[in-house]
């Protein structure tokens, strides 16, 4: 079913913007934050023309096949690193809710089903000088994308291909937002960290991350990953690289 403002109005009990097409929902949300959007407001789009992924990569959101969601949140600076976790936990809950099996989180925030990526999460922090204005929690979920004949064929999956039937994207958004509210309400609690840690699928395994090869040993509450590298040395990898720290524009 096509997404529309009217359909979402029935589902979402919060301030939201819906666009048939935008460059990036994260950019639109950032502008809305800077013009006074409240915490919990959300920007949604059917299509993104210049969707952004981690590390400067492009994130494709063609019409009709995916979710592009950017939630405006206003945590205290101490809990910024948990926004990543909240995104991953909420998408994990959604995948479980629709009946997916073999769900796991690949550190720090890739939700995988049967080892394939079903979503991308891009939290972006907006500062005004040294004052935290808020965070944009950008989430892209593959619902029915066609990855055959693309380089992502063996790495990416979709919710519909995993459950074997069609899904209503407005219902998915509604449930996702309920889970984001649930975890955001608990941002200071241990439950956020312990649940995320229990859902990570690479602890104890041999991995390669940011050019470091070794065994994933543990994670810290600030999201840091501890690795015993192949030379036997303990190393830490920080998830901080997922934050694009931006200076808010001051008129
Ligand atoms: C990744 O590279 O894994 C993160 C991808 C994040 C994509 C989402 S889609 C909604 C929001 N708007 C964007 O431009 N990016 C994020």
Coordinates of N, CA and C and ligand atoms in Angstrom, one line a residue:
X1 N 0.8 -1.2 0.0 CA 0.0 0.0 0.0 C 0.9 1.3 0.0
X2 N 0.4 2.3 -0.7 CA 1.2 3.5 -0.8 C 1.1 4.2 0.6
X3 N 2.2 4.8 1.0 CA 2.2 5.6 2.2 C 1.5 7.0 1.9
X4 N 0.9 7.5 2.8 CA 0.3 8.9 2.6 C 0.2 9.6 4.0
X5 N 0.1 10.9 4.0 CA -0.1 11.6 5.2 C -1.4 11.1 6.0
X6 N -2.4 10.9 5.2 CA -3.7 10.5 5.8 C -3.6 9.1 6.5
X7 N -3.0 8.2 5.9 CA -2.8 6.9 6.4 C -2.0 6.9 7.7
X8 N -0.9 7.7 7.7 CA 0.0 7.8 8.9 C -0.7 8.6 10.0
X9 N -1.6 9.5 9.6 CA -2.3 10.3 10.6 C -3.1 9.4 11.6
X10 N -3.7 8.4 11.0 CA -4.5 7.4 11.8 C -3.6 6.6 12.7
X11 N -2.3 6.4 12.3 CA -1.4 5.5 13.1 C -0.6 6.2 14.1
X12 N -0.2 7.4 13.8 CA 0.9 8.1 14.6 C 0.3 9.1 15.5
X13 N 0.5 8.9 16.8 CA 0.0 9.9 17.8 C 1.1 10.8 18.2
X14 N 1.6 11.6 17.2 CA 2.8 12.5 17.5 C 3.0 13.4 16.4
X15 N 3.7 14.5 16.5 CA 4.0 15.4 15.4 C 4.8 14.6 14.4
X16 N 4.4 14.7 13.1 CA 5.2 14.0 12.1 C 5.1 14.8 10.8
X17 N 6.1 14.6 9.9 CA 6.0 15.1 8.5 C 6.1 13.9 7.6
X18 N 5.3 13.8 6.6 CA 5.4 12.8 5.6 C 5.7 13.4 4.3
X19 N 6.7 12.9 3.5 CA 7.0 13.4 2.2 C 7.0 12.3 1.2
X20 N 6.4 12.5 0.0 CA 6.5 11.4 -1.0 C 8.0 11.2 -1.4
X21 N 8.7 12.3 -1.4 CA 10.1 12.3 -1.8 C 10.9 13.4 -1.2
X22 N 12.1 13.1 -0.6 CA 13.0 14.1 -0.1 C 14.4 13.7 -0.5
X23 N 15.3 14.6 -0.2 CA 16.7 14.2 -0.4 C 17.1 13.3 0.6
X24 N 17.0 13.7 1.9 CA 17.3 12.8 3.1 C 16.4 13.2 4.2
X25 N 15.8 12.2 4.8 CA 14.9 12.5 5.9 C 15.7 13.1 7.1
X26 N 17.0 12.6 7.2 CA 17.8 13.2 8.3 C 18.0 14.7 8.1
X27 N 18.2 15.1 6.9 CA 18.4 16.6 6.6 C 17.1 17.4 7.0
X28 N 15.9 16.8 6.5 CA 14.7 17.5 6.8 C 14.4 17.5 8.3
X29 N 14.7 16.4 9.0 CA 14.5 16.4 10.4 C 15.4 17.4 11.1
X30 N 16.6 17.6 10.6 CA 17.6 18.5 11.2 C 17.0 19.9 11.1
X31 N 16.5 20.3 10.0 CA 15.9 21.6 9.8 C 14.7 21.8 10.7
X32 N 13.9 20.8 10.9 CA 12.8 20.8 11.8 C 13.2 21.0 13.2
X33 N 14.2 20.3 13.6 CA 14.8 20.4 15.0 C 15.2 21.8 15.2
X34 N 15.9 22.4 14.2 CA 16.4 23.8 14.4 C 15.3 24.8 14.4
X35 N 14.1 24.4 13.9 CA 13.1 25.4 13.9 C 12.0 25.0 15.0
X36 N 12.4 24.2 15.9 CA 11.6 24.0 17.2 C 10.9 22.7 17.3
X37 N 11.1 21.7 16.5 CA 10.4 20.4 16.6 C 10.6 19.8 18.0
X38 N 9.6 19.2 18.6 CA 9.7 18.6 19.9 C 10.4 17.2 19.8
X39 N 10.9 16.8 21.0 CA 11.4 15.4 21.1 C 10.3 14.4 20.7
X40 N 10.6 13.4 19.9 CA 9.6 12.4 19.5 C 9.0 12.7 18.2
X41 N 9.2 13.9 17.6 CA 8.7 14.2 16.3 C 9.5 13.4 15.3
X42 N 8.8 13.0 14.2 CA 9.4 12.1 13.2 C 9.2 12.6 11.8
X43 N 10.2 12.4 10.9 CA 10.1 12.7 9.5 C 10.1 11.4 8.7
X44 N 9.1 11.2 7.8 CA 9.0 9.9 7.1 C 9.0 10.3 5.6
X45 N 9.5 9.4 4.8 CA 9.4 9.6 3.3 C 9.3 8.3 2.6
X46 N 8.6 8.3 1.5 CA 8.5 7.1 0.7 C 9.8 6.9 -0.1
X47 N 10.4 8.0 -0.6 CA 11.6 7.9 -1.4 C 12.6 8.9 -0.9
X48 N 13.9 8.5 -0.9 CA 15.0 9.5 -0.6 C 15.8 9.5 -1.9
X49 N 16.1 10.8 -2.3 CA 17.0 10.9 -3.5 C 18.4 11.0 -3.2
X50 N 18.7 11.4 -2.0 CA 20.1 11.5 -1.6 C 20.3 11.0 -0.1
X51 N 19.7 9.8 0.1 CA 19.8 9.2 1.4 C 21.3 8.9 1.8
X52 N 21.6 9.1 3.0 CA 23.0 9.0 3.5 C 23.2 7.8 4.4
X53 N 24.3 7.1 4.2 CA 24.6 6.0 5.1 C 25.8 6.3 5.9
X54 N 26.3 5.4 6.7 CA 27.5 5.6 7.5 C 28.7 5.8 6.6
X55 N 29.7 6.5 7.2 CA 31.0 6.7 6.5 C 30.9 7.3 5.1
X56 N 29.9 8.2 5.0 CA 29.8 8.9 3.7 C 29.2 8.1 2.6
X57 N 28.7 6.9 2.9 CA 28.1 6.1 1.8 C 26.7 6.6 1.5
X58 N 26.3 6.2 0.3 CA 24.9 6.5 -0.2 C 24.0 5.4 0.3
X59 N 22.7 5.8 0.7 CA 21.7 4.8 1.1 C 20.5 5.0 0.2
X60 N 20.3 3.9 -0.6 CA 19.2 4.0 -1.6 C 17.8 3.7 -1.0
X61 N 16.9 4.6 -1.2 CA 15.5 4.4 -0.8 C 14.6 4.7 -2.0
X62 N 14.4 3.7 -2.9 CA 13.5 3.9 -4.0 C 12.0 3.9 -3.5
X63 N 11.1 4.5 -4.3 CA 9.7 4.5 -3.8 C 9.1 3.2 -3.6
X64 N 8.2 3.1 -2.6 CA 7.3 1.9 -2.4 C 7.9 0.7 -1.8
X65 N 9.2 0.7 -1.4 CA 9.8 -0.6 -1.0 C 10.4 -0.6 0.4
X66 N 10.5 0.6 1.0 CA 11.3 0.6 2.2 C 10.7 1.6 3.2
X67 N 11.4 1.7 4.3 CA 11.0 2.8 5.3 C 12.2 3.7 5.4
X68 N 12.0 5.0 5.4 CA 13.0 6.0 5.7 C 12.4 6.9 6.8
X69 N 13.0 6.8 7.9 CA 12.5 7.4 9.2 C 13.6 8.2 9.9
X70 N 13.3 9.4 10.3 CA 14.2 10.1 11.1 C 13.5 10.7 12.3
X71 N 13.9 10.2 13.5 CA 13.2 10.6 14.7 C 14.1 11.7 15.4
X72 N 13.4 12.7 15.9 CA 14.1 13.8 16.6 C 14.0 13.4 18.1
X73 N 15.2 13.3 18.7 CA 15.3 13.0 20.2 C 16.1 14.0 20.9
X74 N 15.9 14.2 22.2 CA 16.6 15.2 22.9 C 17.1 14.6 24.2
X75 N 18.1 13.7 24.1 CA 18.6 13.1 25.3 C 19.6 14.0 26.0
X76 N 20.0 13.7 27.2 CA 21.1 14.5 27.8 C 22.4 14.0 27.2
X77 N 23.5 14.9 27.2 CA 24.7 14.5 26.5 C 25.3 13.2 27.0
X78 N 25.1 12.9 28.3 CA 25.7 11.6 28.9 C 25.2 10.4 28.2
X79 N 24.0 10.4 27.6 CA 23.4 9.2 27.0 C 23.4 9.2 25.5
X80 N 24.2 10.1 24.9 CA 24.2 10.1 23.4 C 24.6 8.8 22.8
X81 N 25.5 8.1 23.4 CA 26.0 6.8 22.7 C 24.9 5.8 22.7
X82 N 23.9 6.0 23.5 CA 22.8 5.0 23.6 C 21.7 5.2 22.5
X83 N 21.8 6.3 21.8 CA 20.8 6.5 20.7 C 21.0 5.4 19.6
X84 N 22.2 5.1 19.3 CA 22.5 4.0 18.4 C 21.9 2.7 18.9
X85 N 22.0 2.4 20.1 CA 21.5 1.2 20.7 C 20.0 1.2 20.6
X86 N 19.4 2.3 21.0 CA 17.9 2.4 20.9 C 17.4 2.1 19.5
X87 N 18.1 2.6 18.5 CA 17.7 2.3 17.1 C 17.8 0.8 16.8
X88 N 18.9 0.2 17.2 CA 19.1 -1.2 16.9 C 18.0 -2.1 17.6
X89 N 17.8 -1.8 18.9 CA 16.9 -2.5 19.7 C 15.4 -2.4 19.1
X90 N 15.1 -1.2 18.7 CA 13.7 -1.0 18.2 C 13.5 -1.8 16.9
X91 N 14.5 -1.8 16.0 CA 14.4 -2.5 14.7 C 14.4 -4.0 15.0
X92 N 15.2 -4.4 15.9 CA 15.2 -5.9 16.3 C 13.8 -6.3 16.8
X93 N 13.2 -5.4 17.7 CA 11.8 -5.7 18.2 C 10.8 -5.8 17.0
X94 N 11.0 -4.9 16.0 CA 10.1 -4.9 14.9 C 10.2 -6.2 14.1
X95 N 11.4 -6.6 13.9 CA 11.7 -7.8 13.1 C 11.1 -9.0 13.8
X96 N 11.2 -9.1 15.1 CA 10.7 -10.2 15.9 C 9.1 -10.1 15.9
X97 N 8.6 -8.9 16.0 CA 7.1 -8.7 16.0 C 6.5 -9.2 14.7
X98 N 7.1 -9.0 13.5 CA 6.5 -9.5 12.3 C 6.8 -11.0 12.0
X99 N 7.7 -11.6 12.9 CA 7.8 -13.0 12.7 C 9.2 -13.5 12.1
X100 N 10.1 -12.6 12.0 CA 11.4 -13.0 11.5 C 12.1 -13.9 12.5
X101 N 13.0 -14.8 12.0 CA 13.8 -15.7 12.9 C 15.2 -15.3 12.7
X102 N 16.1 -15.8 13.6 CA 17.5 -15.6 13.5 C 17.9 -14.2 13.4
X103 N 17.4 -13.4 14.3 CA 17.7 -11.9 14.3 C 18.9 -11.7 15.2
X104 N 19.8 -10.8 14.8 CA 21.0 -10.5 15.6 C 21.4 -9.1 15.3
X105 N 22.2 -8.5 16.3 CA 22.7 -7.2 16.0 C 24.2 -7.3 15.8
X106 N 24.7 -6.8 14.7 CA 26.1 -6.8 14.4 C 26.6 -5.4 14.9
X107 N 27.6 -5.5 15.9 CA 28.1 -4.2 16.5 C 28.4 -3.2 15.4
X108 N 28.0 -1.9 15.6 CA 27.2 -1.5 16.8 C 25.7 -1.5 16.6
X109 N 25.3 -1.3 15.3 CA 23.8 -1.1 15.1 C 23.2 -1.7 13.9
X110 N 23.9 -2.6 13.2 CA 23.3 -3.3 12.1 C 22.4 -4.4 12.5
X111 N 21.1 -4.3 12.2 CA 20.2 -5.5 12.6 C 20.3 -6.4 11.4
X112 N 20.6 -7.7 11.7 CA 20.8 -8.7 10.6 C 19.7 -9.8 10.9
X113 N 19.3 -10.4 9.7 CA 18.4 -11.5 9.8 C 19.1 -12.6 9.0
X114 N 19.3 -13.8 9.6 CA 20.0 -14.8 9.0 C 21.4 -14.3 8.4
X115 N 22.0 -13.4 9.2 CA 23.3 -12.9 8.8 C 23.3 -11.8 7.7
X116 N 22.1 -11.4 7.3 CA 22.0 -10.4 6.3 C 21.4 -9.1 6.8
X117 N 21.9 -7.9 6.3 CA 21.5 -6.6 6.9 C 20.1 -6.3 6.4
X118 N 19.3 -5.9 7.4 CA 17.9 -5.5 7.0 C 17.6 -4.0 7.2
X119 N 18.6 -3.4 7.9 CA 18.4 -1.9 8.2 C 19.7 -1.2 8.3
X120 N 19.6 0.1 8.1 CA 20.8 0.9 8.4 C 20.4 2.0 9.4
X121 N 21.3 2.3 10.3 CA 21.0 3.3 11.3 C 22.0 4.4 11.3
X122 N 21.6 5.6 11.2 CA 22.5 6.8 11.2 C 22.1 7.9 12.1
X123 N 22.6 7.8 13.4 CA 22.3 8.9 14.3 C 23.2 10.1 14.0
X124 N 22.6 11.3 14.0 CA 23.4 12.5 13.8 C 23.1 13.5 14.9
X125 N 24.2 14.0 15.5 CA 24.0 14.9 16.6 C 24.0 16.3 16.1
X126 N 23.2 17.1 16.7 CA 23.2 18.5 16.3 C 23.5 19.4 17.5
X127 N 24.7 20.1 17.3 CA 25.1 20.9 18.4 C 24.9 22.4 18.0
X128 N 24.7 23.3 19.0 CA 24.7 24.7 18.7 C 25.8 25.2 19.7
X129 N 27.0 25.4 19.1 CA 28.2 25.6 20.0 C 28.4 24.4 20.8
X130 N 28.4 24.6 22.2 CA 28.6 23.4 23.0 C 27.3 23.0 23.6
X131 N 26.2 23.5 23.1 CA 24.9 23.1 23.6 C 24.3 22.0 22.7
X132 N 23.9 20.9 23.3 CA 23.3 19.8 22.5 C 21.8 20.2 22.1
X133 N 21.6 20.4 20.8 CA 20.2 20.7 20.4 C 19.4 19.4 20.3
X134 N 20.0 18.3 19.9 CA 19.2 17.1 19.8 C 19.9 16.1 18.9
X135 N 19.3 15.0 18.7 CA 19.9 13.9 17.9 C 18.8 13.5 16.8
X136 N 19.3 13.3 15.6 CA 18.4 12.7 14.6 C 18.7 11.3 14.5
X137 N 17.8 10.4 14.8 CA 18.0 9.0 14.7 C 17.4 8.5 13.4
X138 N 18.3 8.4 12.4 CA 17.9 8.0 11.1 C 17.9 6.5 10.9
X139 N 16.7 5.9 10.5 CA 16.6 4.5 10.3 C 16.1 4.2 8.9
X140 N 16.8 3.4 8.2 CA 16.3 2.9 6.9 C 16.1 1.4 7.0
X141 N 14.8 0.9 6.7 CA 14.5 -0.5 6.8 C 14.1 -1.0 5.4
X142 N 14.7 -2.2 5.0 CA 14.4 -2.8 3.8 C 13.1 -3.6 4.0
X143 N 12.1 -3.2 3.3 CA 10.8 -3.9 3.4 C 10.6 -4.9 2.3
X144 N 10.7 -4.4 1.0 CA 10.6 -5.3 -0.1 C 11.5 -4.9 -1.3
X145 N 12.7 -4.4 -0.9 CA 13.6 -4.0 -1.9 C 14.0 -5.2 -2.8
X146 N 14.4 -4.9 -4.0 CA 14.9 -6.0 -4.9 C 16.4 -5.9 -5.0
X147 N 17.1 -6.7 -4.3 CA 18.6 -6.6 -4.3 C 19.2 -7.6 -5.3
X148 N 18.3 -8.4 -6.0 CA 18.9 -9.3 -7.0 C 19.6 -8.5 -8.1
X149 N 20.6 -9.0 -8.6 CA 21.4 -8.3 -9.6 C 22.1 -7.0 -9.1
X150 N 22.2 -6.9 -7.8 CA 23.0 -5.8 -7.2 C 24.2 -6.4 -6.4
X151 N 25.1 -5.5 -6.0 CA 26.3 -6.0 -5.3 C 25.8 -6.3 -3.8
X152 N 24.6 -5.9 -3.4 CA 24.1 -6.2 -2.1 C 23.4 -7.6 -2.0
X153 N 23.3 -8.3 -3.1 CA 22.5 -9.5 -3.2 C 22.8 -10.5 -2.0
X154 N 24.0 -10.6 -1.7 CA 24.4 -11.6 -0.6 C 24.5 -11.0 0.8
X155 N 24.4 -9.7 0.8 CA 24.6 -9.0 2.2 C 23.4 -8.5 2.8
X156 N 22.4 -8.2 1.9 CA 21.2 -7.5 2.4 C 19.9 -8.4 2.3
X157 N 19.0 -8.1 3.1 CA 17.7 -8.9 3.1 C 16.6 -7.9 3.3
X158 N 15.3 -8.4 3.2 CA 14.2 -7.5 3.5 C 13.2 -8.2 4.4
X159 N 12.4 -7.4 5.1 CA 11.5 -8.0 6.0 C 10.5 -9.0 5.3
X160 N 10.0 -8.5 4.1 CA 9.0 -9.4 3.4 C 9.6 -10.7 3.0
X161 N 10.9 -10.6 2.5 CA 11.5 -11.9 2.0 C 11.7 -12.9 3.2
X162 N 12.0 -12.3 4.3 CA 12.2 -13.2 5.5 C 10.9 -13.8 6.0
X163 N 9.8 -13.1 6.0 CA 8.6 -13.6 6.6 C 7.7 -14.3 5.5
X164 N 8.0 -14.0 4.2 CA 7.3 -14.7 3.1 C 5.9 -14.2 2.8
X165 N 5.6 -13.0 3.3 CA 4.3 -12.4 2.9 C 4.4 -10.8 2.9
X166 N 3.4 -10.1 2.4 CA 3.6 -8.7 2.3 C 3.2 -8.0 3.7
X167 N 3.8 -6.9 3.9 CA 3.7 -6.2 5.2 C 3.2 -4.8 4.9
X168 N 2.4 -4.2 5.8 CA 1.9 -2.9 5.7 C 2.9 -1.9 6.3
X169 N 3.4 -1.0 5.4 CA 4.5 -0.1 6.0 C 4.0 0.9 7.0
X170 N 2.8 1.3 7.0 CA 2.2 2.2 8.0 C 2.2 1.5 9.3
X171 N 1.8 0.2 9.3 CA 1.8 -0.6 10.6 C 3.2 -0.8 11.1
X172 N 4.1 -1.0 10.2 CA 5.5 -1.2 10.6 C 6.0 0.1 11.3
X173 N 5.7 1.2 10.7 CA 6.2 2.5 11.3 C 5.5 2.7 12.7
X174 N 4.3 2.4 12.8 CA 3.6 2.6 14.0 C 4.2 1.7 15.1
X175 N 4.5 0.5 14.8 CA 5.2 -0.4 15.8 C 6.6 0.1 16.1
X176 N 7.3 0.4 15.1 CA 8.7 0.9 15.3 C 8.7 2.1 16.3
X177 N 7.8 3.0 16.1 CA 7.8 4.2 16.9 C 7.4 3.9 18.4
X178 N 6.5 2.9 18.5 CA 6.2 2.5 19.9 C 7.4 1.9 20.6
X179 N 8.2 1.2 19.8 CA 9.5 0.6 20.4 C 10.5 1.6 20.7
X180 N 10.6 2.6 19.8 CA 11.6 3.7 20.1 C 11.1 4.5 21.3
X181 N 9.9 4.7 21.5 CA 9.4 5.4 22.7 C 9.7 4.5 23.9
X182 N 9.5 3.2 23.8 CA 9.8 2.3 25.0 C 11.2 2.4 25.4
X183 N 12.1 2.3 24.4 CA 13.6 2.3 24.8 C 14.0 3.7 25.2
X184 N 13.5 4.7 24.5 CA 14.0 6.1 24.8 C 13.5 6.4 26.3
X185 N 12.3 5.9 26.7 CA 11.9 6.2 28.1 C 12.8 5.5 29.1
X186 N 13.5 4.5 28.6 CA 14.4 3.8 29.6 C 15.9 4.0 29.3
X187 N 16.2 5.2 28.6 CA 17.6 5.4 28.1 C 18.6 5.3 29.3
X188 N 18.2 5.7 30.5 CA 19.2 5.7 31.6 C 19.3 4.3 32.3
X189 N 18.4 3.4 31.9 CA 18.4 2.1 32.6 C 19.4 1.1 32.1
X190 N 19.8 0.1 32.9 CA 20.7 -0.9 32.5 C 20.1 -1.8 31.5
X191 N 18.7 -1.9 31.5 CA 18.0 -2.8 30.5 C 18.4 -2.5 29.1
X192 N 18.7 -1.2 28.8 CA 19.1 -0.9 27.4 C 20.4 -1.5 27.0
X193 N 21.4 -1.4 27.9 CA 22.7 -2.0 27.6 C 22.7 -3.5 27.6
X194 N 22.0 -4.0 28.7 CA 22.1 -5.5 28.8 C 21.3 -6.2 27.7
X195 N 20.2 -5.6 27.2 CA 19.4 -6.2 26.1 C 20.2 -6.1 24.8
X196 N 20.8 -5.0 24.6 CA 21.6 -4.8 23.4 C 22.8 -5.8 23.4
X197 N 23.5 -5.9 24.5 CA 24.6 -6.8 24.6 C 24.2 -8.3 24.3
X198 N 23.0 -8.7 24.9 CA 22.6 -10.0 24.7 C 22.2 -10.3 23.3
X199 N 21.8 -9.3 22.6 CA 21.4 -9.5 21.2 C 22.5 -9.4 20.2
X200 N 23.7 -8.9 20.6 CA 24.8 -8.9 19.7 C 25.2 -10.3 19.2
X201 N 25.5 -10.4 17.9 CA 25.7 -11.7 17.3 C 27.2 -12.0 17.1
X202 N 28.1 -11.1 17.5 CA 29.5 -11.4 17.2 C 30.4 -11.5 18.4
X203 N 29.9 -11.5 19.6 CA 30.8 -11.6 20.7 C 31.3 -13.0 20.8
X204 N 32.6 -13.1 21.0 CA 33.3 -14.5 21.0 C 33.7 -14.9 19.7
X205 N 33.3 -14.2 18.6 CA 33.7 -14.7 17.3 C 34.9 -13.9 16.7
X206 N 35.5 -14.5 15.7 CA 36.6 -13.8 15.0 C 36.0 -12.8 14.0
X207 N 36.4 -11.6 14.1 CA 35.8 -10.5 13.3 C 36.9 -9.6 12.7
X208 N 36.5 -8.8 11.7 CA 37.3 -7.8 11.2 C 36.5 -6.5 11.3
X209 N 37.0 -5.5 12.0 CA 36.3 -4.2 12.1 C 37.3 -3.1 12.1
X210 N 37.0 -2.1 11.3 CA 37.9 -0.9 11.1 C 39.3 -1.4 10.9
X211 N 39.5 -2.4 10.1 CA 40.8 -2.9 9.8 C 41.5 -3.7 10.8
X212 N 40.8 -4.0 12.0 CA 41.4 -4.8 13.0 C 40.8 -6.2 13.0
X213 N 41.6 -7.2 12.9 CA 41.1 -8.6 12.9 C 41.4 -9.2 14.3
X214 N 40.4 -9.9 14.8 CA 40.6 -10.5 16.1 C 39.3 -11.0 16.7
X215 N 39.4 -11.4 18.0 CA 38.2 -12.0 18.6 C 37.4 -10.9 19.3
X216 N 36.1 -10.8 19.0 CA 35.3 -9.8 19.8 C 35.1 -10.3 21.2
X217 N 35.6 -9.6 22.1 CA 35.6 -10.1 23.5 C 34.4 -9.6 24.3
X218 N 34.2 -8.2 24.2 CA 33.1 -7.7 25.1 C 32.8 -6.3 24.6
X219 N 31.7 -5.7 25.1 CA 31.3 -4.3 24.9 C 31.2 -3.6 26.2
X220 N 31.4 -2.3 26.1 CA 31.3 -1.5 27.3 C 29.9 -0.7 27.2
X221 N 29.4 -0.2 28.3 CA 28.2 0.6 28.3 C 28.2 1.8 27.4
X222 N 29.4 2.3 27.0 CA 29.4 3.5 26.1 C 29.4 3.0 24.6
X223 N 29.2 1.7 24.4 CA 29.1 1.1 23.1 C 30.5 0.6 22.5
X224 N 31.6 0.9 23.3 CA 32.9 0.5 22.8 C 33.0 -1.0 22.7
X225 N 33.7 -1.5 21.6 CA 33.9 -2.9 21.4 C 35.3 -3.2 21.8
X226 N 35.5 -4.3 22.6 CA 36.8 -4.8 23.0 C 37.2 -6.0 22.1
X227 N 38.4 -5.9 21.6 CA 38.9 -7.0 20.7 C 40.2 -7.5 21.1
X228 N 40.4 -8.8 21.1 CA 41.8 -9.4 21.2 C 42.3 -9.6 19.8
X229 N 43.2 -8.7 19.4 CA 43.6 -8.8 18.0 C 44.5 -10.1 17.7
X230 N 44.7 -10.3 16.5 CA 45.4 -11.6 16.1 C 46.8 -11.6 16.6
X231 N 47.4 -10.5 17.0 CA 48.7 -10.5 17.6 C 48.6 -10.7 19.1
X232 N 47.4 -10.9 19.7 CA 47.2 -11.1 21.1 C 47.1 -9.9 21.9
X233 N 47.0 -8.7 21.3 CA 46.8 -7.5 22.1 C 45.4 -7.1 22.2
X234 N 45.0 -6.5 23.4 CA 43.7 -6.0 23.6 C 43.5 -4.6 22.9
X235 N 42.5 -4.5 22.1 CA 42.2 -3.2 21.4 C 40.8 -2.8 21.6
X236 N 40.5 -1.5 21.5 CA 39.1 -1.0 21.7 C 38.7 -0.3 20.4
X237 N 37.5 -0.5 20.0 CA 37.0 0.2 18.8 C 35.8 1.0 19.2
X238 N 35.8 2.2 18.9 CA 34.7 3.1 19.4 C 33.6 3.3 18.3
X239 N 32.4 3.3 18.7 CA 31.3 3.5 17.8 C 31.1 4.9 17.5
X240 N 31.9 5.8 18.0 CA 31.8 7.2 17.8 C 31.7 7.7 16.4
X241 N 32.3 6.8 15.5 CA 32.4 7.2 14.1 C 31.0 7.3 13.5
X242 N 30.0 6.8 14.1 CA 28.7 6.8 13.5 C 28.0 8.2 13.7
X243 N 28.6 9.0 14.6 CA 28.0 10.3 14.8 C 28.7 11.3 13.9
X244 N 27.9 12.0 13.1 CA 28.4 13.1 12.3 C 28.0 14.4 13.1
X245 N 29.0 14.9 13.8 CA 28.7 16.0 14.7 C 28.6 17.3 13.9
X246 N 27.5 18.0 14.0 CA 27.3 19.1 13.2 C 27.0 20.4 14.0
X247 N 27.5 21.4 13.6 CA 27.2 22.7 14.2 C 25.9 23.2 13.7
X248 N 25.0 23.5 14.6 CA 23.7 24.1 14.1 C 24.0 25.5 13.5
X249 N 23.2 25.8 12.4 CA 23.4 27.1 11.8 C 22.7 28.2 12.7
X250 N 23.4 29.2 12.9 CA 22.8 30.3 13.7 C 22.5 31.5 12.8
X251 N 21.3 31.9 12.7 CA 21.0 33.1 11.8 C 21.5 34.4 12.5
Ligands
LIG1 C1 24.1 2.7 7.2 O1 25.0 3.1 6.4 O2 24.0 1.5 7.5 C2 23.1 3.7 7.7 C3 22.0 4.0 6.8 C4 21.0 5.0 7.3 C5 19.9 5.3 6.3 C6 18.8 6.1 6.9 S1 17.3 6.1 5.9 C7 16.6 7.4 6.9 C8 17.8 8.3 7.3 N1 18.0 9.3 6.2 C9 19.2 9.2 5.7 O3 19.6 10.0 4.8 N2 19.9 8.2 6.2 C10 19.1 7.5 7.2

